[in-house]
Short mmCIF file of C-alpha atoms in Angstrom, two decimals:
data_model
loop_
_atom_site.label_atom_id
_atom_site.label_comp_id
_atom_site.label_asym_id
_atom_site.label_seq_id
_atom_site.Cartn_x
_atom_site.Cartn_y
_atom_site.Cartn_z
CA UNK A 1 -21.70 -32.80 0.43
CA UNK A 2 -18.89 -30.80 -0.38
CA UNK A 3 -18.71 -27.29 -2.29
CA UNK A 4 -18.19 -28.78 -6.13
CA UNK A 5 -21.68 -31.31 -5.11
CA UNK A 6 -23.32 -27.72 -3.90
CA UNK A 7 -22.22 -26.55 -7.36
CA UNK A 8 -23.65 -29.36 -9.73
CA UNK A 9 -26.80 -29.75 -7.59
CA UNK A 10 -27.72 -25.76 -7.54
CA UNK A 11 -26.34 -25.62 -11.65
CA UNK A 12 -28.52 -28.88 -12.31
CA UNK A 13 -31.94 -27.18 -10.07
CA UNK A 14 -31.61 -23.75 -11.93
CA UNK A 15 -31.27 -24.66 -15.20
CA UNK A 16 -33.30 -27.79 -15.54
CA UNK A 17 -31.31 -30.74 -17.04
CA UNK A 18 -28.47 -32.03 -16.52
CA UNK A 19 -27.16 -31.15 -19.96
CA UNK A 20 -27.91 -27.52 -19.52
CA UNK A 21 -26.09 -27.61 -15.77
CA UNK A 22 -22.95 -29.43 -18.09
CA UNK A 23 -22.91 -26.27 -20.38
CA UNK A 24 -23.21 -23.41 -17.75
CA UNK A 25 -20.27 -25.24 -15.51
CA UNK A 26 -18.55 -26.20 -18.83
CA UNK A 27 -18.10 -29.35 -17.84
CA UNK A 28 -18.90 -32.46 -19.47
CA UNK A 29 -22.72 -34.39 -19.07
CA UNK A 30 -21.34 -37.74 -17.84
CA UNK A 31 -19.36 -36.06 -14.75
CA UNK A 32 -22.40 -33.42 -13.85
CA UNK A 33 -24.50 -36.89 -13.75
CA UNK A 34 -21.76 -38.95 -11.84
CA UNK A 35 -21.40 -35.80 -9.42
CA UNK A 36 -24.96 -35.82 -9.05
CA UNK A 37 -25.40 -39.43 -8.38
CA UNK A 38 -22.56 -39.19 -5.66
CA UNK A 39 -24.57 -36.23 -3.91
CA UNK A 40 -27.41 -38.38 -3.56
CA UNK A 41 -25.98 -41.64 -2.25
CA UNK A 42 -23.97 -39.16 0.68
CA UNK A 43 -27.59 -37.38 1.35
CA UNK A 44 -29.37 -40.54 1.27
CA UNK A 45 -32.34 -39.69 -0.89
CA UNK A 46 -33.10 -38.43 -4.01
CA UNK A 47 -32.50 -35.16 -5.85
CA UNK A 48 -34.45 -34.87 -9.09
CA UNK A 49 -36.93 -37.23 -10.77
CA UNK A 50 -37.06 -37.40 -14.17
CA UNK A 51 -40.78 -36.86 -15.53
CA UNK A 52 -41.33 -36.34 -19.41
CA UNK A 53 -38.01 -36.27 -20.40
CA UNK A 54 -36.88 -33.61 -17.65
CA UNK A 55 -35.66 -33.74 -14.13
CA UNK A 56 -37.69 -32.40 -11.33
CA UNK A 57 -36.54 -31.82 -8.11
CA UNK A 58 -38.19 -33.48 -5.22
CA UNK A 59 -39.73 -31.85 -2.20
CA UNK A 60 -36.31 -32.88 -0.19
CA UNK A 61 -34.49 -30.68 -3.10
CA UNK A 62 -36.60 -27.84 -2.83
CA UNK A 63 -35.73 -27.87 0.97
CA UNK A 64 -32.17 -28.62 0.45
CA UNK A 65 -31.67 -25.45 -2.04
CA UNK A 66 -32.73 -22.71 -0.03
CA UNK A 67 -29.96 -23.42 2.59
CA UNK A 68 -27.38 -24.39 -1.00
CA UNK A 69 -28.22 -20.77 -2.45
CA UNK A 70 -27.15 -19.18 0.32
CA UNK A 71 -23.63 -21.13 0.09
CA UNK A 72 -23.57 -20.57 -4.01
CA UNK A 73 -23.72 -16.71 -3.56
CA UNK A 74 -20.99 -16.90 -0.80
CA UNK A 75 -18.69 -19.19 -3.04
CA UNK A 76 -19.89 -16.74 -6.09
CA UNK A 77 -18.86 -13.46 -3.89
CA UNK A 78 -15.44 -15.07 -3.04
CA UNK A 79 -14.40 -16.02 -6.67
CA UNK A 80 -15.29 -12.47 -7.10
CA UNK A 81 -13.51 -11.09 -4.50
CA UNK A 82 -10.46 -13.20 -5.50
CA UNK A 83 -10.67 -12.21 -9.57
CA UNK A 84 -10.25 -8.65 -7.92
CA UNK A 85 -7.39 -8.81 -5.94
CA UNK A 86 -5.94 -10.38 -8.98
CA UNK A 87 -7.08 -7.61 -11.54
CA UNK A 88 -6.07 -5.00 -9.05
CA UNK A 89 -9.51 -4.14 -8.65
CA UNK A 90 -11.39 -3.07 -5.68
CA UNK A 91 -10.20 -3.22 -1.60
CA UNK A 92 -9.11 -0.96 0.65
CA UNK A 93 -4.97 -0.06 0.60
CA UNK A 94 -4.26 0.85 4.29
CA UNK A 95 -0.93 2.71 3.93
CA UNK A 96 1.17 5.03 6.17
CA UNK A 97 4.17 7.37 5.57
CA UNK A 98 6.47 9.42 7.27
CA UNK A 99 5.07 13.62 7.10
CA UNK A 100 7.79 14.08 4.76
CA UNK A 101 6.86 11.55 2.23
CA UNK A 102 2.69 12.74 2.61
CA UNK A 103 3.22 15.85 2.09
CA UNK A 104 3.72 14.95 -1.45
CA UNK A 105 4.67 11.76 -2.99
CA UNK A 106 2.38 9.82 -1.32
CA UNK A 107 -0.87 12.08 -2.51
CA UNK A 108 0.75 12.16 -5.99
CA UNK A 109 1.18 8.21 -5.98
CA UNK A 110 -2.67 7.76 -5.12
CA UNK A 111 -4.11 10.45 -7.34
CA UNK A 112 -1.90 8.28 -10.62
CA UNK A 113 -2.68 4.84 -9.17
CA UNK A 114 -6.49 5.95 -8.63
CA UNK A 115 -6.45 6.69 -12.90
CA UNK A 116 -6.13 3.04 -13.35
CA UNK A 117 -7.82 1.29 -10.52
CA UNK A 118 -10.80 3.47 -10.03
CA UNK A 119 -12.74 0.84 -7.29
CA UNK A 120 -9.50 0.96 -4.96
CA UNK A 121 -9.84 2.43 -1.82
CA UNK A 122 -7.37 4.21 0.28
CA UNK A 123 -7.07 4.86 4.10
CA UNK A 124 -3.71 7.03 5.00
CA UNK A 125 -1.91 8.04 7.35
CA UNK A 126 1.03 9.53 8.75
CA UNK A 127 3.59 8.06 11.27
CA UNK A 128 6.69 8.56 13.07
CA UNK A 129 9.66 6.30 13.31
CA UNK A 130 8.67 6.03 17.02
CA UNK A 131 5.24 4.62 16.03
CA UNK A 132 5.57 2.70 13.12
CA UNK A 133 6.33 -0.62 14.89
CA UNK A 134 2.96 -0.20 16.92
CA UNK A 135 0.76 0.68 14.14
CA UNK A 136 1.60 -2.53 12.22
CA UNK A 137 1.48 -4.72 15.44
CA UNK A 138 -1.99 -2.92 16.39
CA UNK A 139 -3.09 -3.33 12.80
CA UNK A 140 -3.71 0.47 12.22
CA UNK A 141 -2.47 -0.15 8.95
CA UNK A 142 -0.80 -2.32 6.27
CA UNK A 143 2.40 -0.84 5.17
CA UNK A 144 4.59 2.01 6.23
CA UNK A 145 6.51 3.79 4.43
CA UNK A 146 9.32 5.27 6.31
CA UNK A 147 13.27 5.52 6.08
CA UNK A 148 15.13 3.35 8.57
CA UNK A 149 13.79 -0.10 8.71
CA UNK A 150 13.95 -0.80 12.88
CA UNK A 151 16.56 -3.63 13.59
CA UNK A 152 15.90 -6.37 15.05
CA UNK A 153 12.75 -6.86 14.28
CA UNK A 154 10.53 -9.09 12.51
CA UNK A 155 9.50 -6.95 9.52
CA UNK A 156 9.88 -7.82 6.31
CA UNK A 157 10.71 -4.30 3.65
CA UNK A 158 10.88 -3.57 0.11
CA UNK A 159 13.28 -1.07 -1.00
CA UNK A 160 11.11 1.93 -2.82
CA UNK A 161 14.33 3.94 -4.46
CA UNK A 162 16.25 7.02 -2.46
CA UNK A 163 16.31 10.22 -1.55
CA UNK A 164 19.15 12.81 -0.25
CA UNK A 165 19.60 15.85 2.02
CA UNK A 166 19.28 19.29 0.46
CA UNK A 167 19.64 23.22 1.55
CA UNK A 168 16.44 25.01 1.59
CA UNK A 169 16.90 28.64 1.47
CA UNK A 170 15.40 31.82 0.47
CA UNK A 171 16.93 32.81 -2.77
CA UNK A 172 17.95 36.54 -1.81
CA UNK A 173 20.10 35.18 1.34
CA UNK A 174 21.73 33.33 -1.43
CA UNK A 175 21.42 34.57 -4.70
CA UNK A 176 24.52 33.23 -6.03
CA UNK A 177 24.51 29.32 -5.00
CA UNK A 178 26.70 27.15 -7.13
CA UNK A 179 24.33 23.64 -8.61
CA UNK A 180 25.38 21.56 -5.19
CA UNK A 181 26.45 23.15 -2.10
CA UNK A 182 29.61 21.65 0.49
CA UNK A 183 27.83 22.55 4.13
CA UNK A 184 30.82 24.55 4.73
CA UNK A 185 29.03 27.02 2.72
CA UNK A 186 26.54 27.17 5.17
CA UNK A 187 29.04 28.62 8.04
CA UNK A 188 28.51 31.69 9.68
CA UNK A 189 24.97 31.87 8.34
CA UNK A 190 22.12 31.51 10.26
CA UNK A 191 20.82 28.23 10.03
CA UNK A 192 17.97 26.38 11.63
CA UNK A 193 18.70 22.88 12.83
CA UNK A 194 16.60 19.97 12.73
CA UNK A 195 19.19 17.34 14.07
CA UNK A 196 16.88 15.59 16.45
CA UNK A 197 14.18 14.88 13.89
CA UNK A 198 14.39 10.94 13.20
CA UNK A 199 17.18 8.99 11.07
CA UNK A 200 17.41 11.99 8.28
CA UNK A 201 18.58 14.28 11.49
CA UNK A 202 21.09 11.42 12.53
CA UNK A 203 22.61 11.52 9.03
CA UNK A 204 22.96 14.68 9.07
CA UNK A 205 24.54 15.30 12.46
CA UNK A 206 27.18 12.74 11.53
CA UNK A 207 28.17 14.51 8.65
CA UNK A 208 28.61 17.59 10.95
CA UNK A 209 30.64 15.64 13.34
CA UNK A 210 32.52 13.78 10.33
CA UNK A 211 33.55 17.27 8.51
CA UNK A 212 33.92 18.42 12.42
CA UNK A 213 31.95 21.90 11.40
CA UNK A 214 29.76 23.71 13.70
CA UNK A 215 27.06 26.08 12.40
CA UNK A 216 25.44 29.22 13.64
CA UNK A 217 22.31 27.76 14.63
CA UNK A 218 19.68 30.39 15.70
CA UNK A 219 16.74 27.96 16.16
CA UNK A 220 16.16 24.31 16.61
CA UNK A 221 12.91 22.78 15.07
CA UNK A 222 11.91 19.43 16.25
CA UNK A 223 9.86 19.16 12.63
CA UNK A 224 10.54 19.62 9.66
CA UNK A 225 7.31 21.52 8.59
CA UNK A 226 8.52 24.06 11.15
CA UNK A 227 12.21 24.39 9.89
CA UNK A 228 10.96 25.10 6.31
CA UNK A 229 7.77 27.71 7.64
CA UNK A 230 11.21 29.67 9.57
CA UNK A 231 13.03 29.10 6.25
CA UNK A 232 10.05 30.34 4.34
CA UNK A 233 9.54 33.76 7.09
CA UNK A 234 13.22 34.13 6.64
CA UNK A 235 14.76 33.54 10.22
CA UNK A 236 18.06 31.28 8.47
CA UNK A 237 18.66 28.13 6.42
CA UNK A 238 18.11 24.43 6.65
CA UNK A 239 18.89 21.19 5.46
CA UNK A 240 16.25 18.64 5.14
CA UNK A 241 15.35 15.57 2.75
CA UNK A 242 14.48 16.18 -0.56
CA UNK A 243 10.78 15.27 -0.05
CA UNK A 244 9.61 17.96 2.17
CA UNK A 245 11.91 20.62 0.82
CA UNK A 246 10.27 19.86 -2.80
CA UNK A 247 6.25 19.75 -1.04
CA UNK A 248 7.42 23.23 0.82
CA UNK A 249 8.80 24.93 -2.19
CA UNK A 250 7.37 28.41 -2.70
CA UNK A 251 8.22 31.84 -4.75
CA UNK A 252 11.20 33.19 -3.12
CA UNK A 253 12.46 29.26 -1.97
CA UNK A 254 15.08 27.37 -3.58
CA UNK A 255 17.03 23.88 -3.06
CA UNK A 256 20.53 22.88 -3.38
CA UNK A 257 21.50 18.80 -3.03
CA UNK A 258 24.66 18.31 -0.99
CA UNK A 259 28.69 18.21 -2.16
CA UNK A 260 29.20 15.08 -1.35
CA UNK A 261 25.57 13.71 -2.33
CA UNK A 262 24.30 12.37 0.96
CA UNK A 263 21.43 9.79 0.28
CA UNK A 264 19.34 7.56 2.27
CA UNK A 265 16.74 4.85 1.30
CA UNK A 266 12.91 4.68 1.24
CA UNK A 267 11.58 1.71 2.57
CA UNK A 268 7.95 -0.20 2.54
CA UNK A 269 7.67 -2.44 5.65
CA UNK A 270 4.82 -4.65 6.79
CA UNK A 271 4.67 -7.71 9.69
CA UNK A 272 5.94 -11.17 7.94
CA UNK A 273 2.99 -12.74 8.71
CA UNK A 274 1.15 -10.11 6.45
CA UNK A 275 2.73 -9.30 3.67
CA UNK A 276 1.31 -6.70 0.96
CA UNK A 277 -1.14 -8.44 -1.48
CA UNK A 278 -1.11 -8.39 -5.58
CA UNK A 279 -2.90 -4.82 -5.03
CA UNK A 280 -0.82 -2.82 -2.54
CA UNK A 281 2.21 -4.28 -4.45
CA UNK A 282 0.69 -3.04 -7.48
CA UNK A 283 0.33 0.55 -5.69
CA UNK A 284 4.01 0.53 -4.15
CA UNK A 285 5.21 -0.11 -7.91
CA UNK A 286 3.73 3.26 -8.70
CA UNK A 287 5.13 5.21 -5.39
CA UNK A 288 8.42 3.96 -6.09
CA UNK A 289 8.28 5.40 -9.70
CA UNK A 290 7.11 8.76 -8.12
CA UNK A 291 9.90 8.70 -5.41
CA UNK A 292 12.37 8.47 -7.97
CA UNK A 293 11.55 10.84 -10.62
CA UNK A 294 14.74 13.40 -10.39
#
């Protein structure tokens, strides 16, 4: 028997008659009947005798059913399963970011995606560029969302939208900073480097090297959450990506973009062999509209 036989036999035992089975599978009578006849001639015996005017299932059906139930409500709970993924409905999202982009546009994604898809379920993360290859491989999680997609590898990515490098300062060191700022500005101040922190650090130290400008760096943070805490206690300046310097804005704090504008892209990246389904493709729709709000 295969699954659509399990289906007319357990549609024709619960509701009686054939005609009623026709109705509840919206089918027609004459193919529930020819379905049913096929069953029987694979099984070898009969199904249902009719009696009065009505079928009644034999002692061989009664056995047959408990062990068909059991196969219905698995069939039933993976129709459902599948009508969910495709409604966006229900699941688990299993989705990791750089610190940068959880500080705040990742928790703002899920709190407007969670308005609309109330069953979803969400298990995050953060991760570095150093360990975002191994948490896909390991299965840790689903999709990263990160900066640099690694070369050479086999990842497949979807381009999110962009952000750029800003100054983050305290406004009384200076009070009068034009609406974008040329790092040159930035010499002879006191300025806290983060130019070994990942591929936002590269850019930035090629920019350095590019404009061939050295600055007066007093302290070197590995992180960005320290750079802005020493911008925030006052110990210099620092340039880091608009993400984190927006999540670590406070009274006293302000941000300048760059002159030249000095972007880089967000990524989503996942294995090829497990790409993101109709749901977390639903849900990296909405981060991408957050990331690029101006």
């Amino acid at each position: 028997m295969n699954l659509r036989h399990i289906e007319i036999f357990h549609s024709v035992y619960v509701n009686g008659s054939v005609s009623a089975a026709a109705r509840a599978l919206n089918v027609s009578q004459p193919s529930v009947s020819k379905m049913l006849r096929h069953a029987e001639s694979l099984l070898g015996f009969q199904l249902f005798q009719r009696t009065n005017g009505r079928l009644v299932p034999t002692e061989d059906a009664h056995t047959l059913f408990t062990e068909v139930s059991e196969i219905q409500e698995r069939v039933y709970a993976l129709r459902e399963a599948g009508r969910n993924l495709r409604r966006g409905s229900g699941g688990t999202l299993r989705i990791s970011a750089l610190p940068s982009l959880a500080l705040a546009a990742l928790p703002t994604a899920v709190a407007r995606f969670m308005r609309t898809h109330q069953d979803v379920k969400f298990d995050l993360q953060t991760v570095h560029h150093d360990d975002l290859l191994r948490k896909l491989y390991e299965r840790e999680t689903d999709v990263a969302i990160a900066y640099e997609v690694p070369p050479a590898t086999p990842l497949g990515n979807r381009w999110l939208g962009e952000g750029e490098l800003v100054v983050l300062y305290r406004e009384e060191d200076m009070p009068d900073a034009p609406p974008r700022l040329e790092l040159e500005a930035l010499r002879g101040r006191k300025f806290i480097s983060v130019v070994g922190s990942g591929p936002i650090g590269q850019i930035f130290s090629q920019e350095l090297a590019r404009l061939d400008l050295e600055l007066d760096e007093v302290v070197s943070a590995r992180t960005f959450y320290i750079a802005t805490a020493l911008v925030r206690q006052g110990v210099g300046m620092t340039v880091v990506d608009s993400f984190t310097a927006q999540a670590s804005l406070s009274p006293g704090l302000s941000i300048r973009p760059l002159k030249p504008q000095i972007t880089f892209d967000v990524h989503a990246m996942f294995l090829l062999n497990r790409p993101p389904t109709a749901l977390a493709t639903d849900f990296l729709k909405t981060l991408g509209q957050v990331i690029n709000v101006p």
